[in-house]
Tab-separated table of C-alpha atoms and ligand atoms in Angstrom:
chain	number	residue	atom	x	y	z
A	25	MET	CA	89.983	144.117	147.879
A	26	SER	CA	88.714	146.698	146.275
A	27	SER	CA	86.406	145.363	143.913
A	28	PRO	CA	85.353	147.173	140.912
A	29	TYR	CA	82.502	144.418	139.974
A	30	HIS	CA	79.564	145.173	142.042
A	31	ALA	CA	76.891	142.684	141.746
A	32	GLY	CA	73.256	143.745	140.898
A	33	PRO	CA	70.773	144.783	143.514
A	34	ILE	CA	68.565	141.106	143.134
A	35	SER	CA	71.957	139.778	143.317
A	36	GLU	CA	73.020	141.744	146.562
A	37	ALA	CA	69.789	140.380	148.339
A	38	LEU	CA	70.374	137.304	148.169
A	39	TRP	CA	73.768	136.838	149.538
A	40	GLN	CA	72.669	139.105	152.950
A	41	ARG	CA	70.149	136.471	153.066
A	42	ALA	CA	72.884	133.868	152.251
A	43	LEU	CA	74.995	134.577	154.702
A	44	SER	CA	72.730	134.351	157.659
A	45	ARG	CA	71.663	131.422	156.600
A	46	ILE	CA	74.162	129.133	154.821
A	47	PRO	CA	77.854	128.714	156.309
A	48	GLY	CA	80.130	131.582	153.790
A	49	GLY	CA	76.607	131.589	152.047
A	50	VAL	CA	77.581	129.276	149.489
A	51	ASN	CA	77.996	125.100	149.506
A	52	SER	CA	81.457	124.975	148.241
A	53	PRO	CA	83.389	127.433	149.589
A	54	VAL	CA	85.423	127.901	146.044
A	55	ARG	CA	81.785	130.425	145.036
A	56	ALA	CA	82.807	132.341	147.211
A	57	PHE	CA	85.502	135.289	145.699
A	58	ARG	CA	87.341	135.029	148.968
A	59	GLY	CA	90.649	134.825	146.203
A	60	VAL	CA	89.954	137.404	144.641
A	61	GLY	CA	87.925	139.741	146.954
A	62	GLY	CA	84.581	141.047	146.578
A	63	GLU	CA	80.535	139.469	146.445
A	64	PRO	CA	79.834	136.457	143.982
A	65	PHE	CA	77.041	136.770	142.057
A	66	PHE	CA	73.563	134.876	142.237
A	67	VAL	CA	72.570	132.529	138.461
A	68	ASN	CA	69.437	131.102	137.363
A	69	LYS	CA	70.384	130.469	134.296
A	70	ALA	CA	72.967	129.022	131.484
A	71	LYS	CA	72.555	128.524	127.405
A	72	GLY	CA	75.951	127.027	125.707
A	73	CYS	CA	78.498	129.157	126.269
A	74	THR	CA	77.284	131.955	128.645
A	75	ILE	CA	75.406	132.939	132.155
A	76	THR	CA	72.503	134.989	132.426
A	77	ASP	CA	72.749	136.180	136.419
A	78	VAL	CA	69.070	137.109	138.768
A	79	ASP	CA	69.910	140.920	137.300
A	80	GLY	CA	70.081	139.743	133.745
A	81	ARG	CA	73.745	140.248	133.161
A	82	GLU	CA	74.910	137.701	131.454
A	83	TYR	CA	78.588	136.548	130.829
A	84	ILE	CA	80.392	134.044	129.279
A	85	ASP	CA	81.620	131.465	130.865
A	86	PHE	CA	84.344	130.036	131.466
A	87	VAL	CA	84.282	127.555	134.357
A	88	GLY	CA	81.508	125.414	132.853
A	89	THR	CA	80.062	124.475	136.858
A	90	TRP	CA	83.193	123.617	137.231
A	91	GLY	CA	84.090	120.878	134.475
A	92	PRO	CA	81.006	118.796	133.157
A	93	ALA	CA	79.557	121.310	130.951
A	94	ILE	CA	81.632	120.233	128.011
A	95	LEU	CA	78.976	121.192	125.907
A	96	GLY	CA	78.112	124.091	126.582
A	97	HIS	CA	74.974	124.070	129.494
A	98	ALA	CA	72.242	122.883	129.065
A	99	PRO	CA	72.694	121.691	126.066
A	100	GLN	CA	69.286	120.361	124.108
A	101	VAL	CA	70.372	116.167	124.508
A	102	VAL	CA	70.871	115.743	128.082
A	103	ILE	CA	67.205	118.672	128.622
A	104	GLU	CA	65.480	116.203	126.712
A	105	ALA	CA	67.163	113.068	128.396
A	106	VAL	CA	66.429	114.438	131.730
A	107	THR	CA	62.558	115.019	131.509
A	108	GLU	CA	62.568	111.921	129.161
A	109	THR	CA	63.849	109.542	132.563
A	110	ALA	CA	62.276	111.053	135.133
A	111	LYS	CA	58.662	111.058	133.587
A	112	HIS	CA	59.526	107.606	134.790
A	113	GLY	CA	60.814	107.917	137.966
A	114	THR	CA	63.127	109.652	139.565
A	115	SER	CA	65.236	106.759	141.658
A	116	PHE	CA	64.257	103.355	142.423
A	117	GLY	CA	66.935	101.255	144.894
A	118	ILE	CA	66.615	97.814	142.622
A	119	PRO	CA	68.861	98.080	139.436
A	120	ASN	CA	68.060	100.122	136.810
A	121	PRO	CA	68.830	99.405	132.623
A	122	LEU	CA	70.767	102.798	132.347
A	123	GLU	CA	73.743	101.443	135.140
A	124	VAL	CA	74.740	98.734	132.255
A	125	GLU	CA	74.723	101.306	129.371
A	126	MET	CA	75.776	103.313	131.646
A	127	ALA	CA	79.596	100.715	132.606
A	128	GLU	CA	79.731	99.390	129.888
A	129	THR	CA	80.354	102.645	128.007
A	130	ILE	CA	82.924	103.665	130.328
A	131	CYS	CA	85.150	100.282	130.388
A	132	ARG	CA	84.451	100.861	126.563
A	133	LEU	CA	85.812	104.510	126.402
A	134	VAL	CA	88.870	103.762	129.616
A	135	PRO	CA	90.277	100.232	128.444
A	136	SER	CA	92.112	100.359	131.451
A	137	VAL	CA	88.264	100.384	133.627
A	138	GLN	CA	87.163	96.411	133.821
A	139	LYS	CA	84.397	96.802	136.090
A	140	VAL	CA	83.572	100.102	137.780
A	141	ARG	CA	81.080	101.284	140.430
A	142	MET	CA	79.140	104.699	140.463
A	143	THR	CA	79.197	107.107	143.321
A	144	ASN	CA	77.352	111.143	143.266
A	145	SER	CA	80.199	112.805	143.304
A	146	GLY	CA	84.243	112.834	143.142
A	147	THR	CA	84.851	113.137	146.291
A	148	GLU	CA	83.198	109.307	147.567
A	149	ALA	CA	84.231	107.551	144.190
A	150	VAL	CA	88.372	109.156	145.901
A	151	MET	CA	86.972	107.690	148.962
A	152	SER	CA	86.411	104.477	147.991
A	153	ALA	CA	89.270	104.297	145.912
A	154	ILE	CA	91.457	104.954	148.370
A	155	ARG	CA	89.879	102.512	151.001
A	156	LEU	CA	89.474	99.313	148.066
A	157	ALA	CA	93.518	100.148	147.533
A	158	ARG	CA	94.413	99.990	150.579
A	159	GLY	CA	91.361	96.497	151.511
A	160	PHE	CA	93.264	95.377	148.667
A	161	THR	CA	97.064	95.507	148.838
A	162	GLY	CA	96.816	95.351	153.421
A	163	ARG	CA	98.806	98.416	153.445
A	164	ASP	CA	97.957	101.618	155.067
A	165	ARG	CA	100.095	103.893	153.798
A	166	ILE	CA	99.022	106.767	150.796
A	167	VAL	CA	101.031	108.819	148.431
A	168	LYS	CA	99.629	112.089	147.249
A	169	PHE	CA	101.495	114.875	145.409
A	170	GLU	CA	101.152	118.589	146.551
A	171	GLY	CA	98.530	120.559	144.844
A	172	CYS	CA	96.481	117.813	143.798
A	173	TYR	CA	93.354	117.916	144.876
A	174	HIS	CA	91.065	114.744	145.270
A	175	GLY	CA	87.259	116.066	146.637
A	176	HIS	CA	86.839	116.760	150.804
A	177	VAL	CA	88.227	113.405	152.219
A	178	ASP	CA	90.050	113.053	154.958
A	179	SER	CA	92.912	111.505	154.498
A	180	LEU	CA	93.929	113.531	150.908
A	181	LEU	CA	93.399	116.905	152.221
A	182	VAL	CA	96.733	116.868	152.852
A	183	LYS	CA	99.988	118.306	151.593
A	184	ALA	CA	103.182	118.566	152.987
A	185	GLY	CA	105.421	120.265	155.358
A	186	SER	CA	108.842	120.852	155.052
A	187	GLY	CA	110.707	118.252	152.175
A	188	ALA	CA	109.574	115.472	150.623
A	189	LEU	CA	109.166	112.788	153.372
A	190	THR	CA	108.081	115.153	155.944
A	191	LEU	CA	105.808	113.227	157.593
A	192	GLY	CA	101.701	114.731	156.421
A	193	GLN	CA	100.419	117.340	158.727
A	194	PRO	CA	96.122	118.373	158.914
A	195	ASP	CA	95.362	120.875	155.854
A	196	SER	CA	92.175	120.630	157.409
A	197	ALA	CA	90.454	121.215	161.044
A	198	GLY	CA	89.114	118.418	161.990
A	199	ILE	CA	91.223	115.144	159.622
A	200	PRO	CA	92.819	113.595	162.925
A	201	ALA	CA	96.867	113.462	162.756
A	202	SER	CA	97.145	109.921	162.883
A	203	LEU	CA	94.905	109.303	159.336
A	204	ALA	CA	96.905	112.572	158.064
A	205	ALA	CA	100.124	110.965	158.699
A	206	LEU	CA	99.527	107.790	156.577
A	207	THR	CA	99.654	110.270	153.591
A	208	THR	CA	102.653	111.206	152.900
A	209	THR	CA	102.892	114.045	150.002
A	210	VAL	CA	105.997	115.031	147.349
A	211	PRO	CA	106.254	118.232	144.844
A	212	PHE	CA	104.840	117.206	141.602
A	213	ASN	CA	106.750	116.915	138.510
A	214	ASP	CA	110.474	115.863	141.137
A	215	LEU	CA	110.875	111.881	140.033
A	216	GLU	CA	113.755	112.147	143.170
A	217	ALA	CA	111.276	112.978	145.639
A	218	LEU	CA	108.938	109.901	144.605
A	219	LYS	CA	111.676	107.428	143.812
A	220	ALA	CA	113.111	108.548	148.231
A	221	VAL	CA	109.549	107.957	149.536
A	222	PHE	CA	109.178	105.013	148.217
A	223	ARG	CA	113.149	103.589	149.041
A	224	ASP	CA	111.958	104.810	152.602
A	225	GLN	CA	107.965	103.280	153.262
A	226	GLY	CA	107.946	101.445	149.829
A	227	PRO	CA	106.330	97.932	151.468
A	228	GLU	CA	104.047	99.846	153.080
A	229	ILE	CA	102.641	102.566	150.905
A	230	ALA	CA	98.736	101.410	149.339
A	231	CYS	CA	98.347	103.357	146.698
A	232	VAL	CA	99.744	105.999	144.821
A	233	ILE	CA	96.937	108.980	143.816
A	234	LEU	CA	97.696	112.156	141.546
A	235	GLU	CA	95.759	113.380	139.003
A	236	PRO	CA	97.608	112.561	135.631
A	237	VAL	CA	97.583	117.065	135.116
A	238	PRO	CA	97.365	118.337	137.703
A	239	ALA	CA	94.620	121.188	137.084
A	240	ASN	CA	93.739	122.392	140.971
A	241	ALA	CA	95.568	125.334	141.063
A	242	GLY	CA	96.025	126.513	138.032
A	243	LEU	CA	97.063	123.677	135.434
A	244	TYR	CA	100.082	122.105	134.615
A	245	LEU	CA	101.798	119.273	132.748
A	246	PRO	CA	103.748	116.366	133.948
A	247	GLU	CA	106.487	115.731	131.981
A	248	PRO	CA	107.827	113.504	130.334
A	249	GLY	CA	107.993	109.875	131.468
A	250	TYR	CA	107.071	111.769	134.769
A	251	LEU	CA	103.435	109.317	134.099
A	252	ASN	CA	105.550	106.249	132.628
A	253	ALA	CA	108.193	106.506	135.723
A	254	ILE	CA	105.112	106.173	138.621
A	255	ARG	CA	103.601	103.733	137.217
A	256	GLN	CA	106.974	101.715	137.586
A	257	LEU	CA	107.779	102.838	140.559
A	258	CYS	CA	104.027	101.462	141.950
A	259	THR	CA	104.366	99.001	140.671
A	260	GLU	CA	107.499	97.416	141.142
A	261	HIS	CA	106.850	98.006	145.154
A	262	GLY	CA	102.573	96.445	144.521
A	263	SER	CA	101.461	99.496	145.038
A	264	LEU	CA	98.324	100.754	143.252
A	265	LEU	CA	98.560	103.665	141.204
A	266	VAL	CA	95.426	105.078	141.099
A	267	PHE	CA	94.458	108.388	138.329
A	268	ASP	CA	92.118	110.731	139.825
A	269	GLU	CA	90.644	111.959	136.286
A	270	VAL	CA	86.884	113.008	137.578
A	271	MET	CA	88.446	116.812	136.252
A	272	THR	CA	90.909	115.060	133.298
A	273	GLY	CA	88.109	112.118	132.418
A	274	PHE	CA	85.843	112.632	129.406
A	275	ARG	CA	87.770	116.077	128.668
A	276	LEU	CA	90.950	115.137	127.354
A	277	ALA	CA	89.882	112.709	125.423
A	278	PRO	CA	86.692	109.629	125.326
A	279	GLY	CA	90.358	107.950	127.419
A	280	GLY	CA	91.613	110.532	129.583
A	281	ALA	CA	94.565	111.617	130.545
A	282	GLN	CA	95.682	108.332	130.507
A	283	GLU	CA	94.245	107.752	127.040
A	284	ILE	CA	96.993	110.716	126.009
A	285	PHE	CA	99.790	109.996	127.447
A	286	GLY	CA	99.933	105.353	127.530
A	287	ILE	CA	99.042	104.696	131.045
A	288	THR	CA	97.521	102.124	132.257
A	289	PRO	CA	96.579	102.063	136.426
A	290	ASP	CA	95.253	100.389	137.780
A	291	LEU	CA	92.548	102.115	139.499
A	292	THR	CA	90.754	105.122	138.274
A	293	THR	CA	88.202	107.794	139.498
A	294	MET	CA	85.902	110.049	137.647
A	295	GLY	CA	83.241	112.650	137.717
A	296	LYS	CA	82.030	115.384	136.451
A	297	VAL	CA	81.903	115.268	132.530
A	298	ILE	CA	80.311	111.383	133.490
A	299	GLY	CA	76.771	113.133	135.222
A	300	GLY	CA	76.795	115.872	132.421
A	301	GLY	CA	75.598	118.568	134.862
A	302	LEU	CA	73.889	116.381	137.778
A	303	PRO	CA	74.972	114.825	140.323
A	304	VAL	CA	77.876	111.441	139.452
A	305	GLY	CA	81.101	110.327	140.429
A	306	ALA	CA	82.396	106.802	140.013
A	307	PHE	CA	85.567	104.640	140.404
A	308	GLY	CA	86.610	101.634	138.747
A	309	GLY	CA	89.406	99.424	137.545
A	310	ARG	CA	91.220	95.513	136.490
A	311	ALA	CA	88.486	93.222	137.548
A	312	ASP	CA	90.748	91.236	140.483
A	313	ILE	CA	90.980	95.240	142.511
A	314	MET	CA	86.700	95.664	142.139
A	315	ASP	CA	85.949	92.472	143.277
A	316	HIS	CA	86.869	93.265	146.700
A	317	LEU	CA	83.812	95.611	146.908
A	318	ALA	CA	81.498	94.351	148.088
A	319	PRO	CA	78.696	92.167	148.229
A	320	LEU	CA	81.858	90.075	146.131
A	321	GLY	CA	84.515	90.475	148.588
A	322	PRO	CA	85.135	92.987	151.952
A	323	VAL	CA	85.652	96.177	151.253
A	324	TYR	CA	82.586	98.186	151.683
A	325	GLN	CA	81.038	100.229	150.103
A	326	ALA	CA	77.728	101.623	149.261
A	327	GLY	CA	74.836	104.454	148.390
A	328	THR	CA	71.774	104.336	148.034
A	329	LEU	CA	70.963	106.997	144.622
A	330	SER	CA	74.459	105.480	143.282
A	331	GLY	CA	73.737	104.620	139.724
A	332	ASN	CA	70.481	107.039	139.954
A	333	PRO	CA	68.597	107.482	136.669
A	334	LEU	CA	68.370	110.963	136.254
A	335	ALA	CA	72.807	111.487	136.778
A	336	LEU	CA	73.326	107.921	134.502
A	337	ALA	CA	70.545	109.689	131.574
A	338	ALA	CA	72.174	112.890	131.583
A	339	GLY	CA	75.570	111.666	131.695
A	340	LEU	CA	74.265	108.797	128.836
A	341	ALA	CA	73.522	111.095	126.859
A	342	GLN	CA	76.296	113.906	127.203
A	343	LEU	CA	78.718	111.442	126.575
A	344	LYS	CA	76.574	109.592	123.101
A	345	GLU	CA	76.725	113.818	121.975
A	346	MET	CA	80.774	113.997	122.445
A	347	GLU	CA	81.241	110.624	120.686
A	348	ARG	CA	78.301	111.478	117.669
A	349	ILE	CA	80.165	115.460	116.851
A	350	ASN	CA	83.585	114.745	117.945
A	351	GLY	CA	84.021	117.499	120.396
A	352	TRP	CA	87.119	115.989	121.484
A	353	ALA	CA	88.740	117.104	118.138
A	354	HIS	CA	86.748	120.703	118.204
A	355	LEU	CA	87.741	121.560	121.057
A	356	GLU	CA	91.450	120.607	120.491
A	357	PHE	CA	90.879	122.701	117.472
A	358	LEU	CA	88.803	125.453	119.622
A	359	GLY	CA	91.729	125.559	122.516
A	360	ALA	CA	94.757	126.482	119.718
A	361	GLN	CA	92.265	129.322	118.586
A	362	MET	CA	92.074	130.778	122.313
A	363	GLU	CA	95.951	129.754	122.470
A	364	GLU	CA	97.342	131.599	120.087
A	365	SER	CA	95.524	135.054	120.692
A	366	MET	CA	96.666	133.975	123.974
A	367	ARG	CA	100.893	133.218	123.144
A	368	ALA	CA	100.928	137.014	121.190
A	369	LEU	CA	99.187	139.196	124.460
A	370	ILE	CA	101.213	138.099	126.833
A	371	LYS	CA	104.960	137.789	124.730
A	372	GLY	CA	107.421	140.149	126.728
A	373	LYS	CA	105.007	139.684	129.639
A	374	PRO	CA	105.199	138.296	133.115
A	375	LEU	CA	102.717	136.221	132.505
A	376	THR	CA	102.402	131.928	131.867
A	377	PHE	CA	99.470	130.447	130.020
A	378	GLN	CA	99.154	126.694	129.900
A	379	ARG	CA	97.245	124.770	128.744
A	380	ILE	CA	95.998	120.992	127.819
A	381	GLY	CA	92.542	120.735	124.999
A	382	SER	CA	89.838	122.569	126.544
A	383	MET	CA	91.688	123.191	130.211
A	384	PHE	CA	93.793	126.539	130.647
A	385	CYS	CA	94.804	128.284	133.409
A	386	LEU	CA	97.150	131.945	132.676
A	387	TYR	CA	99.711	132.083	135.070
A	388	PHE	CA	100.821	136.281	137.128
A	389	THR	CA	104.429	134.679	136.504
A	390	GLU	CA	106.973	134.382	133.930
A	391	GLY	CA	107.754	130.623	134.450
A	392	PRO	CA	107.678	128.094	133.604
A	393	VAL	CA	105.250	126.458	136.324
A	394	ARG	CA	105.859	123.045	136.946
A	395	ASN	CA	104.710	122.133	139.683
A	396	LEU	CA	102.409	124.717	143.425
A	397	ALA	CA	105.541	126.123	144.722
A	398	ASP	CA	106.442	127.792	141.257
A	399	ALA	CA	102.277	127.905	140.986
A	400	LYS	CA	102.556	129.761	144.159
A	401	GLN	CA	105.060	132.219	142.100
A	402	SER	CA	101.710	133.718	140.731
A	403	ASP	CA	100.542	137.087	141.856
A	404	THR	CA	97.282	136.713	142.932
A	405	ALA	CA	96.155	140.616	143.632
A	406	ALA	CA	97.622	141.599	139.658
A	407	PHE	CA	94.766	137.595	139.193
A	408	ALA	CA	92.285	139.459	141.472
A	409	ARG	CA	91.773	142.424	139.043
A	410	TYR	CA	91.818	141.011	136.229
A	411	PHE	CA	89.164	138.635	137.403
A	412	HIS	CA	86.904	142.327	138.211
A	413	ALA	CA	88.056	143.962	134.720
A	414	ALA	CA	87.198	140.267	133.115
A	415	LEU	CA	84.035	140.498	135.220
A	416	GLU	CA	83.229	143.714	133.976
A	417	ASN	CA	83.474	143.000	130.702
A	418	GLY	CA	81.085	139.841	130.902
A	419	ILE	CA	83.328	137.781	131.184
A	420	TYR	CA	83.139	135.103	134.046
A	421	PHE	CA	86.989	133.002	134.771
A	422	ALA	CA	86.490	130.855	137.786
A	423	PRO	CA	87.338	133.342	140.648
A	424	SER	CA	90.716	132.061	142.204
A	425	GLN	CA	94.465	131.996	140.276
A	426	TYR	CA	95.061	128.130	141.410
A	427	GLU	CA	91.719	127.148	138.743
A	428	ALA	CA	91.854	125.529	135.854
A	429	GLY	CA	89.331	127.083	132.356
A	430	PHE	CA	87.140	125.329	130.497
A	431	LEU	CA	86.068	125.800	127.085
A	432	SER	CA	82.916	123.983	126.122
A	433	THR	CA	81.726	123.026	122.303
A	434	ALA	CA	79.490	125.638	122.247
A	435	HIS	CA	82.258	128.403	123.024
A	436	SER	CA	82.007	129.147	119.072
A	437	PRO	CA	85.548	130.744	117.356
A	438	GLU	CA	83.398	133.789	117.121
A	439	VAL	CA	82.774	133.810	121.143
A	440	LEU	CA	86.232	133.533	121.380
A	441	GLU	CA	87.286	136.187	119.024
A	442	ARG	CA	85.165	137.836	121.030
A	443	VAL	CA	86.691	137.686	124.167
A	444	ALA	CA	90.684	138.070	122.968
A	445	LYS	CA	89.219	141.339	122.085
A	446	ALA	CA	88.222	142.126	125.335
A	447	LEU	CA	91.750	140.687	126.585
A	448	PRO	CA	93.576	143.071	126.076
A	449	ARG	CA	91.748	145.814	128.280
A	450	LEU	CA	91.799	143.282	130.803
A	451	LEU	CA	95.426	142.296	130.897
A	452	GLN	CA	96.858	146.052	130.795
A	453	ILE	CA	95.481	146.388	134.386
A	454	ILE	CA	98.419	145.311	135.819
B	19	LIG	C1	86.463	118.304	141.380
B	19	LIG	C2	87.223	117.344	141.186
B	19	LIG	C3	87.177	116.288	142.916
B	19	LIG	C4	85.351	116.222	143.620
B	19	LIG	O1	84.462	115.888	143.603
B	19	LIG	P1	83.865	116.700	143.841
B	19	LIG	O2	82.390	115.577	143.031
B	19	LIG	O3	84.305	117.906	144.338
B	19	LIG	O4	83.232	115.635	144.707
B	19	LIG	C5	87.957	114.908	143.188
B	19	LIG	N1	89.447	115.518	141.897
B	19	LIG	C6	89.483	115.691	140.930
B	19	LIG	C7	90.838	115.751	140.230
B	19	LIG	C8	88.312	116.981	140.878
B	19	LIG	O5	89.062	118.061	139.459
C-alpha cells in the first residue's frame, strides 16, 4: 500500500533494528500498521492529548495507549502517585494496603462485583474468568460473539465458521481444534442465533462472554433489549453471563457499560483504565462464584506481580481524579462536540460515524453497522488513505479500521475544533 506519510529518520533506524530482533518489529501486532501500510513511528514522550515521536513530531492522539489514558497521557496525579509509591518499593510478594483500597473501589463503582481479584492484563483477567466459569458450573462450553475480542486467550481466539451453530474454528495457529470446538460463536445483535445455540447446547454452556459494547471491530452498540435478553437466557439455562469490560469499564461510566444498560452480569473482566497506563487487569463478580477461586476453592489462579503497588497506585489515582472532576460527564460533552462536527461533515457521504461517550469509530461504508459482517463492509483502502492523511496533518488515529477511537479529558474543545477543521481535507482523498 502506498503511503504519503513517512516516519522520520530516527524512527526509521529504530524500526530496522526492531525488525531484526522483535517479531514483526512489535511487541503487540496492532502497532505494526499492517492494516494501513507503511511503518510505525517510535514515541518516547506523551502528555495530555499529544504524543511526540523520537524525531520530534507531535501528534494529537486518539489512541490513548489503546484505552487506558482516560485523563490523557501522563496526568500529574498518576505520575505523582507512581513516583511516591516507587520510593517505598516496587513489589512486596505479600499483601499491600493498595490491594484492599483497589478492591473496595472497584466494588463501590461496579455494584455487580462483590469480590474481585487483580491480574496483570486484560487477557489474564479473561482467561481466569473463563476458567472460573467452567469450574463453578462444571460445564465446558463457552459462547462468544463474532468480532468480540477478549485478549489472546486460547479458547477465545475463535470466530464463527459459516453459521451461528458451526463449531469453532481456531482463529490462530497453535490452538488445539479440540479446545476451539468448545467455543460456540454467534453474530452480535442476533438474538435468534443465540436462542438457537441455547436450544441445542444449553446444558453444556458454562458462560456467555461478550463486550457489552463491542469495540474491537470498530464500534457498534447493542440494540435495545438485546443485553437484557442475553441476561435472561443465561439465567434460564444456569449459564454465567460474563461482561468483558476491559475497554468499557470505568470509561463509559464509573460502573461501565453495565451501569449504562442496567444489566447485572455474574462476572466482569476489567483492565485498561483501572491501570492508569500500567499493566493491570481484574475480574470479579458474585461472591459465591469468586469464592471458588484458590485458596478458598478448587479453581487455581495466581500471579507473582498481581496487585502490584505501582500499578494499583496509578489506577487508583486515575479513578480518584475521574471522580473528583466528574470526568465522565465531561467526556460525554466532548464526545457530543466531536459527533456534531463529524455528522455535519459526513452528511451524504458513504460513511458511518458511531459513538458512545468517549469512544468512537468512523466506518467507510454507508451502514448501518450493527455487527462484524456489517463492519467488514467498510472500505479499508479508503480508511488507510484517511489514516495516512491524518498522520501527515499531525493527527494519530488507530492504524486499523477495526479499532475504536478514544477521547480523554485532556482533549480540549479547542483541540477538537482544530481536528474538525482538518477533517474535510482528510476526507477529500477518499
Ligand atoms: C484490550 C482488551 C482485552 C485484552 O486486554 P490486554 O490487557 O491487552 O491483555 C480484553 N478484552 C477487551 C474487550 C479488550 O478491549
